[in-house]
Amino acid sequence: MDEKKKNLFSTVVVSVMAVIFIAVAVLILFVPRIEVKDICYFICGFVVVLGIYMIVRYFMSAGYERLNEYGFSEGVLFVLLGICGLVSAERIAASFLTALGLLLLLSGVIKLQYALDLKCMEDKAWAGFFAVTVLLLGFSVSVILKPFEDMEFFQNYTAGILLADGIVEIVNILYLNFRIKTYRQRGEKHQDLPELHETEKEENFSEQADEENDK
């Protein structure tokens, strides 16, 4: 049960990150009045809230009773990072696009794991997910290297990649969860087959014994 909760929490965190990517992209592309500094405040504030949630969750779920449970430490780290970000939001805004590129790189690595999971489950769609992920990783590296001198174009370029990455991330999560469920159900059916065969053998043996007795 604890393992399921951890997997669910990880899925929620990745999903929230994807939603933030989409939200930031929409703000940059379609709400030009909002400055990058305002987006930095929003993200750092969210990190603080997430850290507080992780701390509360640690005590509410009695995490101190489990070995290698670092929810409290992670929560404190998130709160401190968020506060530092809020204090120095103006300086962060200067390198905001580079930071987004690093986050895109992290997101791409996570999606590589998803593609590998699909391959291990012998899902034919894994190659498509892998190809899209490699493409997005290439775009992420280009954001970090800053190949464009026009900052407005570079900002819109980064926002477009953010939007695409967020959408692909959500599709990946939904499809992977669906495939995992079907894969587990198929495994459970295969495990039940030997038991069914044994039951059929016992029934056949009983029928043969009854026939011999009748004779």
XYZ file of N, CA and C in Angstrom:
645
model
N 0.834 -1.216 0.000
C 0.000 0.000 0.000
C 0.861 1.255 0.000
N 1.976 1.218 0.771
C 2.876 2.360 0.827
C 3.517 2.604 -0.531
N 3.862 1.503 -1.221
C 4.464 1.621 -2.542
C 3.490 2.264 -3.531
N 2.211 1.892 -3.430
C 1.202 2.496 -4.299
C 1.073 3.993 -4.030
N 1.132 4.364 -2.748
C 1.028 5.783 -2.394
C 2.210 6.568 -2.939
N 3.411 5.976 -2.861
C 4.591 6.651 -3.387
C 4.492 6.825 -4.899
N 4.043 5.777 -5.587
C 3.888 5.866 -7.039
C 2.854 6.915 -7.420
N 1.761 6.955 -6.667
C 0.724 7.952 -6.925
C 1.254 9.352 -6.699
N 2.028 9.540 -5.631
C 2.579 10.863 -5.331
C 3.539 11.306 -6.427
N 4.389 10.379 -6.897
C 5.327 10.706 -7.975
C 4.582 11.090 -9.245
N 3.513 10.359 -9.542
C 2.710 10.667 -10.722
C 2.066 12.038 -10.608
N 1.590 12.359 -9.407
C 0.960 13.664 -9.182
C 1.970 14.786 -9.358
N 3.187 14.597 -8.821
C 4.224 15.626 -8.932
C 4.577 15.878 -10.395
N 4.777 14.807 -11.165
C 5.115 14.947 -12.587
C 3.952 15.586 -13.348
N 2.730 15.213 -13.006
C 1.555 15.792 -13.670
C 1.441 17.284 -13.371
N 1.697 17.650 -12.126
C 1.646 19.066 -11.746
C 2.716 19.855 -12.493
N 3.905 19.259 -12.619
C 4.969 19.921 -13.368
C 4.546 20.147 -14.817
N 3.868 19.170 -15.417
C 3.392 19.317 -16.786
C 2.354 20.429 -16.896
N 1.464 20.489 -15.914
C 0.437 21.543 -15.916
C 1.085 22.917 -15.779
N 2.118 23.019 -14.943
C 2.830 24.294 -14.781
C 3.503 24.690 -16.092
N 4.106 23.713 -16.787
C 4.720 23.995 -18.088
C 3.690 24.604 -19.041
N 2.524 23.981 -19.100
C 1.481 24.469 -20.004
C 1.016 25.859 -19.594
N 0.839 26.067 -18.280
C 0.377 27.370 -17.785
C 1.392 28.467 -18.099
N 2.671 28.193 -17.849
C 3.715 29.185 -18.126
C 3.783 29.488 -19.618
N 3.685 28.454 -20.442
C 3.721 28.648 -21.896
C 2.558 29.516 -22.368
N 1.376 29.236 -21.845
C 0.195 30.026 -22.226
C 0.360 31.485 -21.807
N 0.891 31.706 -20.608
C 1.099 33.077 -20.130
C 2.084 33.831 -21.021
N 3.168 33.175 -21.399
C 4.184 33.835 -22.221
C 3.654 34.113 -23.624
N 2.937 33.155 -24.187
C 2.501 33.281 -25.578
C 1.281 34.173 -25.754
N 0.346 34.114 -24.789
C -0.945 34.762 -25.002
C -1.256 35.898 -24.021
N -0.416 36.098 -23.019
C -0.637 37.207 -22.075
C 0.653 38.023 -21.995
N 0.903 38.861 -22.983
C 2.173 39.596 -23.042
C 2.360 40.606 -21.906
N 1.281 40.990 -21.232
C 1.409 41.964 -20.144
C 2.139 41.383 -18.934
N 2.080 40.100 -18.774
C 2.743 39.448 -17.645
C 4.234 39.342 -17.930
N 5.043 39.800 -16.997
C 6.491 39.752 -17.158
C 7.049 38.430 -16.630
N 8.263 38.147 -17.035
C 8.926 36.918 -16.602
C 9.095 36.910 -15.081
N 9.317 38.078 -14.513
C 9.484 38.178 -13.063
C 8.221 37.722 -12.336
N 7.067 38.061 -12.876
C 5.801 37.629 -12.260
C 5.657 36.105 -12.309
N 6.086 35.512 -13.421
C 6.037 34.053 -13.534
C 6.972 33.412 -12.519
N 8.135 34.034 -12.303
C 9.085 33.522 -11.296
C 8.450 33.532 -9.909
N 7.740 34.607 -9.588
C 7.041 34.690 -8.294
C 6.008 33.562 -8.171
N 5.294 33.323 -9.251
C 4.263 32.285 -9.245
C 4.873 30.906 -8.999
N 5.941 30.594 -9.734
C 6.564 29.274 -9.609
C 7.187 29.093 -8.226
N 7.896 30.098 -7.749
C 8.533 29.997 -6.430
C 7.485 29.878 -5.325
N 6.378 30.607 -5.464
C 5.295 30.476 -4.488
C 4.710 29.080 -4.495
N 4.570 28.510 -5.687
C 4.067 27.139 -5.778
C 5.028 26.154 -5.120
N 6.338 26.361 -5.292
C 7.335 25.480 -4.676
C 7.226 25.534 -3.156
N 6.997 26.717 -2.612
C 6.825 26.855 -1.158
C 5.592 26.077 -0.691
N 4.484 26.236 -1.402
C 3.248 25.530 -1.043
C 3.446 24.026 -1.137
N 4.128 23.576 -2.184
C 4.399 22.144 -2.343
C 5.250 21.621 -1.194
N 6.262 22.401 -0.779
C 7.100 21.991 0.345
C 6.310 21.882 1.638
N 5.423 22.829 1.879
C 4.588 22.787 3.084
C 3.675 21.566 3.055
N 3.130 21.279 1.879
C 2.277 20.090 1.742
C 3.055 18.818 2.058
N 4.288 18.718 1.575
C 5.104 17.532 1.812
C 5.424 17.369 3.304
N 5.656 18.480 3.991
C 5.935 18.413 5.435
C 4.694 17.937 6.191
N 3.543 18.529 5.862
C 2.294 18.134 6.523
C 1.983 16.674 6.223
N 2.192 16.271 4.982
C 1.929 14.889 4.586
C 2.826 13.918 5.352
N 4.049 14.309 5.618
C 4.985 13.445 6.354
C 4.451 13.122 7.741
N 3.906 14.149 8.423
C 3.390 13.921 9.778
C 2.016 13.253 9.747
N 1.178 13.627 8.775
C -0.159 13.047 8.707
C -0.120 11.549 8.372
N 0.863 11.145 7.560
C 0.982 9.738 7.172
C 1.951 8.967 8.062
N 2.390 9.601 9.166
C 3.324 8.956 10.104
C 4.569 8.458 9.377
N 5.156 9.330 8.551
C 6.337 8.952 7.796
C 7.530 8.611 8.663
N 7.555 9.125 9.889
C 8.668 8.839 10.804
C 8.697 7.368 11.222
N 7.630 6.634 10.970
C 7.596 5.210 11.326
C 8.205 4.321 10.239
N 8.581 4.916 9.093
C 9.120 4.142 7.978
C 10.566 4.540 7.713
N 11.381 3.533 7.434
C 12.782 3.772 7.129
C 12.910 4.369 5.727
N 13.899 5.245 5.567
C 14.170 5.892 4.274
C 12.996 6.727 3.788
N 12.277 7.328 4.699
C 11.189 8.250 4.357
C 11.707 9.672 4.538
N 11.876 10.391 3.424
C 12.503 11.714 3.469
C 11.520 12.829 3.104
N 10.245 12.590 3.340
C 9.246 13.593 2.988
C 9.461 14.911 3.706
N 9.835 14.842 4.982
C 10.056 16.070 5.757
C 11.255 16.841 5.211
N 12.369 16.148 4.989
C 13.580 16.797 4.477
C 13.337 17.412 3.104
N 12.655 16.673 2.242
C 12.351 17.193 0.910
C 11.437 18.412 1.002
N 10.461 18.353 1.902
C 9.560 19.486 2.075
C 10.289 20.730 2.549
N 11.186 20.571 3.524
C 11.971 21.707 4.022
C 12.841 22.282 2.903
N 13.445 21.389 2.111
C 14.276 21.844 0.993
C 13.453 22.659 0.008
N 12.259 22.194 -0.333
C 11.396 22.911 -1.264
C 10.998 24.279 -0.706
N 10.673 24.325 0.581
C 10.290 25.601 1.191
C 11.445 26.589 1.137
N 12.649 26.139 1.486
C 13.820 27.024 1.473
C 14.141 27.502 0.056
N 14.070 26.581 -0.911
C 14.322 26.973 -2.299
C 13.283 27.984 -2.792
N 12.019 27.738 -2.432
C 10.966 28.663 -2.844
C 11.136 30.044 -2.244
N 11.509 30.102 -0.971
C 11.718 31.397 -0.304
C 12.902 32.132 -0.925
N 13.993 31.383 -1.163
C 15.158 32.009 -1.813
C 14.779 32.537 -3.197
N 13.951 31.790 -3.911
C 13.507 32.227 -5.220
C 12.645 33.478 -5.158
N 11.773 33.553 -4.160
C 10.923 34.740 -4.009
C 11.751 35.981 -3.691
N 12.784 35.802 -2.879
C 13.629 36.938 -2.492
C 14.450 37.443 -3.675
N 14.923 36.519 -4.500
C 15.795 36.901 -5.618
C 15.116 36.669 -6.968
N 13.825 36.945 -7.039
C 13.063 36.694 -8.270
C 13.583 37.517 -9.443
N 14.016 38.748 -9.179
C 14.494 39.603 -10.264
C 15.764 39.043 -10.900
N 16.678 38.526 -10.068
C 17.905 37.939 -10.610
C 17.622 36.625 -11.331
N 16.653 35.872 -10.801
C 16.289 34.607 -11.458
C 15.675 34.875 -12.826
N 14.905 35.959 -12.935
C 14.240 36.286 -14.207
C 15.251 36.469 -15.330
N 16.464 36.931 -14.989
C 17.482 37.159 -16.012
C 17.922 35.846 -16.660
N 17.879 34.762 -15.890
C 18.280 33.453 -16.432
C 17.107 32.480 -16.413
N 15.899 33.018 -16.501
C 14.684 32.208 -16.374
C 14.569 31.187 -17.495
N 14.859 31.608 -18.717
C 14.708 30.704 -19.853
C 15.708 29.546 -19.768
N 16.901 29.822 -19.269
C 17.884 28.752 -19.090
C 17.402 27.748 -18.043
N 16.802 28.284 -16.959
C 16.248 27.400 -15.923
C 15.132 26.536 -16.491
N 14.314 27.126 -17.358
C 13.255 26.342 -18.002
C 13.852 25.241 -18.875
N 14.960 25.547 -19.538
C 15.629 24.533 -20.349
C 16.109 23.359 -19.514
N 16.621 23.648 -18.316
C 17.061 22.576 -17.413
C 15.871 21.724 -16.957
N 14.750 22.388 -16.673
C 13.551 21.647 -16.281
C 13.029 20.793 -17.441
N 13.112 21.336 -18.645
C 12.706 20.560 -19.826
C 13.598 19.338 -20.000
N 14.884 19.515 -19.708
C 15.813 18.394 -19.799
C 15.439 17.313 -18.795
N 15.106 17.725 -17.562
C 14.669 16.778 -16.538
C 13.399 16.057 -16.972
N 12.461 16.809 -17.517
C 11.210 16.215 -17.983
C 11.461 15.203 -19.104
N 12.409 15.511 -19.994
C 12.729 14.598 -21.077
C 13.325 13.289 -20.582
N 14.176 13.382 -19.554
C 14.769 12.168 -18.979
C 13.682 11.286 -18.361
N 12.708 11.923 -17.713
C 11.592 11.165 -17.127
C 10.798 10.454 -18.221
N 10.587 11.142 -19.326
C 9.832 10.524 -20.424
C 10.618 9.384 -21.076
N 11.946 9.454 -21.042
C 12.747 8.329 -21.530
C 12.466 7.079 -20.698
N 12.312 7.283 -19.390
C 11.976 6.160 -18.511
C 10.612 5.587 -18.882
N 9.666 6.462 -19.201
C 8.343 5.997 -19.613
C 8.435 5.132 -20.875
N 9.233 5.591 -21.848
C 9.390 4.833 -23.089
C 10.012 3.465 -22.819
N 10.991 3.438 -21.917
C 11.626 2.169 -21.558
C 10.633 1.229 -20.876
N 9.782 1.795 -20.015
C 8.749 0.976 -19.355
C 7.819 0.345 -20.383
N 7.436 1.116 -21.387
C 6.561 0.587 -22.429
C 7.257 -0.513 -23.230
N 8.549 -0.336 -23.486
C 9.299 -1.361 -24.221
C 9.366 -2.663 -23.419
N 9.578 -2.542 -22.101
C 9.641 -3.727 -21.251
C 8.303 -4.466 -21.217
N 7.211 -3.729 -21.406
C 5.893 -4.349 -21.454
C 5.512 -4.789 -22.869
N 6.505 -4.672 -23.789
C 6.322 -5.098 -25.186
C 5.202 -4.327 -25.872
N 5.120 -3.039 -25.574
C 4.132 -2.172 -26.215
C 4.753 -1.587 -27.486
N 4.080 -1.760 -28.619
C 4.614 -1.298 -29.895
C 4.709 0.217 -29.983
N 3.963 0.934 -29.143
C 3.971 2.398 -29.206
C 5.213 3.009 -28.575
N 6.054 2.198 -27.940
C 7.202 2.746 -27.223
C 8.147 3.504 -28.164
N 8.283 3.012 -29.396
C 9.197 3.645 -30.345
C 8.746 5.072 -30.672
N 7.435 5.262 -30.820
C 6.921 6.604 -31.086
C 7.162 7.539 -29.932
N 6.886 7.071 -28.714
C 7.140 7.898 -27.531
C 8.630 8.209 -27.393
N 9.470 7.218 -27.700
C 10.918 7.416 -27.602
C 11.395 8.477 -28.596
N 10.899 8.407 -29.827
C 11.309 9.361 -30.861
C 10.898 10.788 -30.493
N 9.662 10.948 -30.016
C 9.189 12.276 -29.614
C 10.009 12.805 -28.443
N 10.343 11.929 -27.499
C 11.122 12.336 -26.336
C 12.521 12.797 -26.734
N 13.167 12.054 -27.633
C 14.502 12.442 -28.102
C 14.445 13.798 -28.800
N 13.395 14.034 -29.584
C 13.214 15.316 -30.262
C 13.073 16.449 -29.246
N 12.254 16.225 -28.221
C 12.068 17.251 -27.184
C 13.354 17.478 -26.393
N 14.130 16.410 -26.169
C 15.418 16.573 -25.491
C 16.355 17.459 -26.301
N 16.336 17.282 -27.618
C 17.155 18.138 -28.476
C 16.744 19.597 -28.377
N 15.444 19.867 -28.368
C 14.960 21.230 -28.201
C 15.344 21.789 -26.827
N 15.302 20.935 -25.803
C 15.664 21.376 -24.452
C 17.123 21.814 -24.400
N 17.986 21.040 -25.032
C 19.403 21.403 -25.072
C 19.593 22.722 -25.810
N 18.830 22.947 -26.882
C 18.944 24.205 -27.622
C 18.514 25.387 -26.773
N 17.525 25.186 -25.890
C 17.112 26.274 -24.990
C 18.242 26.614 -24.024
N 18.928 25.592 -23.510
C 20.029 25.830 -22.575
C 21.195 26.545 -23.265
N 21.468 26.197 -24.520
C 22.600 26.792 -25.251
C 22.302 28.198 -25.780
N 21.048 28.609 -25.796
C 20.644 29.950 -26.245
C 21.181 30.276 -27.653
N 20.673 29.624 -28.675
C 21.219 29.853 -30.020
C 20.676 31.109 -30.707
N 19.698 31.791 -30.118
C 19.041 32.916 -30.788
C 19.411 34.240 -30.102
N 19.695 35.249 -30.904
C 20.013 36.569 -30.362
C 18.749 37.382 -30.089
N 17.702 37.144 -30.859
C 16.426 37.842 -30.665
C 15.736 37.259 -29.419
N 15.712 38.024 -28.336
C 15.180 37.522 -27.070
C 13.688 37.258 -27.128
N 12.951 38.077 -27.865
C 11.502 37.865 -27.965
C 11.208 36.546 -28.683
N 11.934 36.299 -29.776
C 11.754 35.030 -30.483
C 12.195 33.859 -29.609
N 13.311 34.026 -28.902
C 13.825 32.970 -28.034
C 12.830 32.651 -26.921
N 12.168 33.685 -26.390
C 11.169 33.484 -25.333
C 9.971 32.720 -25.866
N 9.481 33.099 -27.046
C 8.343 32.401 -27.656
C 8.721 30.972 -28.062
N 9.956 30.806 -28.525
C 10.459 29.474 -28.886
C 10.454 28.556 -27.672
N 10.950 29.055 -26.546
C 10.974 28.276 -25.306
C 9.563 27.954 -24.839
N 8.667 28.938 -24.949
C 7.281 28.727 -24.528
C 6.609 27.656 -25.382
N 6.896 27.656 -26.681
C 6.321 26.636 -27.558
C 6.784 25.227 -27.179
N 8.064 25.100 -26.842
C 8.585 23.801 -26.408
C 7.965 23.399 -25.073
N 7.807 24.357 -24.177
C 7.156 24.077 -22.886
C 5.746 23.530 -23.091
N 5.010 24.185 -23.979
C 3.631 23.765 -24.232
C 3.596 22.341 -24.799
N 4.448 22.076 -25.782
C 4.491 20.736 -26.376
C 4.922 19.691 -25.353
N 5.918 20.011 -24.547
C 6.418 19.070 -23.551
C 5.354 18.748 -22.508
N 4.639 19.768 -22.060
C 3.592 19.549 -21.062
C 2.482 18.651 -21.585
N 2.061 18.885 -22.834
C 1.007 18.057 -23.427
C 1.486 16.616 -23.592
N 2.713 16.441 -24.105
C 3.263 15.091 -24.288
C 3.400 14.381 -22.946
N 3.789 15.123 -21.916
C 3.945 14.532 -20.585
C 2.618 13.963 -20.075
N 1.555 14.718 -20.222
C 0.244 14.272 -19.758
C -0.218 13.045 -20.554
N -0.012 13.082 -21.885
C -0.377 11.926 -22.716
C 0.417 10.707 -22.286
N 1.704 10.893 -22.017
C 2.558 9.782 -21.574
C 2.042 9.159 -20.281
N 1.702 10.002 -19.314
C 1.247 9.511 -18.018
C -0.055 8.732 -18.156
N -1.004 9.287 -18.906
C -2.290 8.619 -19.077
C -2.124 7.280 -19.792
N -1.335 7.272 -20.861
C -1.161 6.032 -21.630
C -0.391 4.991 -20.827
N 0.649 5.423 -20.105
C 1.446 4.480 -19.322
C 0.618 3.862 -18.204
N -0.181 4.671 -17.522
C -1.041 4.121 -16.472
C -2.028 3.104 -17.034
N -2.588 3.402 -18.214
C -3.509 2.465 -18.857
C -2.801 1.153 -19.207
N -1.589 1.250 -19.761
C -0.863 0.049 -20.158
C -0.433 -0.784 -18.949
N -0.057 -0.115 -17.865
C 0.347 -0.847 -16.664
C -0.821 -1.662 -16.116
N -2.015 -1.058 -16.103
C -3.196 -1.774 -15.613
C -3.497 -2.999 -16.470
N -3.477 -2.827 -17.796
C -3.768 -3.950 -18.679
C -2.670 -5.018 -18.591
N -1.434 -4.580 -18.416
C -0.316 -5.527 -18.308
C -0.443 -6.370 -17.043
N -0.818 -5.730 -15.944
C -0.995 -6.458 -14.687
C -2.179 -7.416 -14.765
N -3.262 -6.970 -15.396
C -4.425 -7.847 -15.536
C -4.086 -9.071 -16.380
N -3.298 -8.875 -17.432
C -2.889 -9.998 -18.269
C -1.998 -10.962 -17.493
N -1.119 -10.419 -16.639
C -0.263 -11.259 -15.812
C -1.060 -12.070 -14.812
N -2.100 -11.448 -14.226
C -2.940 -12.172 -13.272
C -3.701 -13.306 -13.961
N -4.131 -13.093 -15.209
C -4.847 -14.144 -15.942
C -3.924 -15.336 -16.214
N -2.663 -15.036 -16.569
C -1.714 -16.113 -16.832
C -1.428 -16.918 -15.566
N -1.416 -16.227 -14.416
C -1.193 -16.935 -13.165
C -2.368 -17.827 -12.796
N -3.564 -17.430 -13.210
C -4.764 -18.219 -12.888
C -4.906 -19.445 -13.783
N -4.253 -19.459 -14.959
C -4.420 -20.565 -15.899
C -3.978 -21.917 -15.331
N -2.800 -22.036 -14.670
C -2.426 -23.337 -14.101
C -3.438 -23.870 -13.104
N -4.013 -22.965 -12.297
C -5.016 -23.397 -11.336
C -6.246 -23.949 -12.044
N -6.616 -23.326 -13.170
C -7.775 -23.798 -13.923
C -7.488 -25.175 -14.513
N -6.252 -25.361 -15.021
C -5.898 -26.656 -15.583
C -5.941 -27.748 -14.521
N -5.465 -27.438 -13.330
C -5.490 -28.424 -12.248
C -6.923 -28.789 -11.885
N -7.807 -27.782 -11.869
C -9.216 -28.036 -11.550
C -9.855 -28.928 -12.601
N -9.524 -28.660 -13.890
C -10.080 -29.485 -14.962
C -9.577 -30.931 -14.860
N -8.290 -31.106 -14.497
C -7.741 -32.456 -14.341
C -8.458 -33.204 -13.226
N -8.689 -32.508 -12.118
C -9.376 -33.152 -10.999
C -10.791 -33.560 -11.389
N -11.481 -32.669 -12.157
C -12.841 -32.990 -12.587
C -12.830 -34.197 -13.533
N -11.860 -34.239 -14.469
C -11.774 -35.368 -15.394
C -11.471 -36.672 -14.658
N -10.580 -36.599 -13.671
C -10.239 -37.781 -12.883
C -11.452 -38.291 -12.121
N -12.246 -37.344 -11.567
C -13.451 -37.730 -10.827
C -14.463 -38.391 -11.747
N -14.609 -37.843 -12.979
C -15.546 -38.428 -13.924
C -15.120 -39.845 -14.323
N -13.798 -40.049 -14.549
C -13.314 -41.377 -14.902
C -13.527 -42.368 -13.770
N -13.312 -41.913 -12.527
C -13.515 -42.792 -11.376
C -14.974 -43.193 -11.252
N -15.883 -42.224 -11.508
C -17.319 -42.534 -11.433
C -17.706 -43.553 -12.503
N -17.126 -43.397 -13.723
C -17.444 -44.338 -14.786
C -16.981 -45.748 -14.456
N -15.774 -45.861 -13.863
C -15.251 -47.176 -13.489
C -16.109 -47.813 -12.406
N -16.570 -47.001 -11.455
C -17.430 -47.523 -10.398
C -18.748 -48.027 -10.966
N -19.281 -47.316 -11.958
C -20.546 -47.708 -12.571
C -20.392 -49.063 -13.284
N -19.212 -49.266 -13.911
C -18.964 -50.536 -14.587
C -18.885 -51.692 -13.590
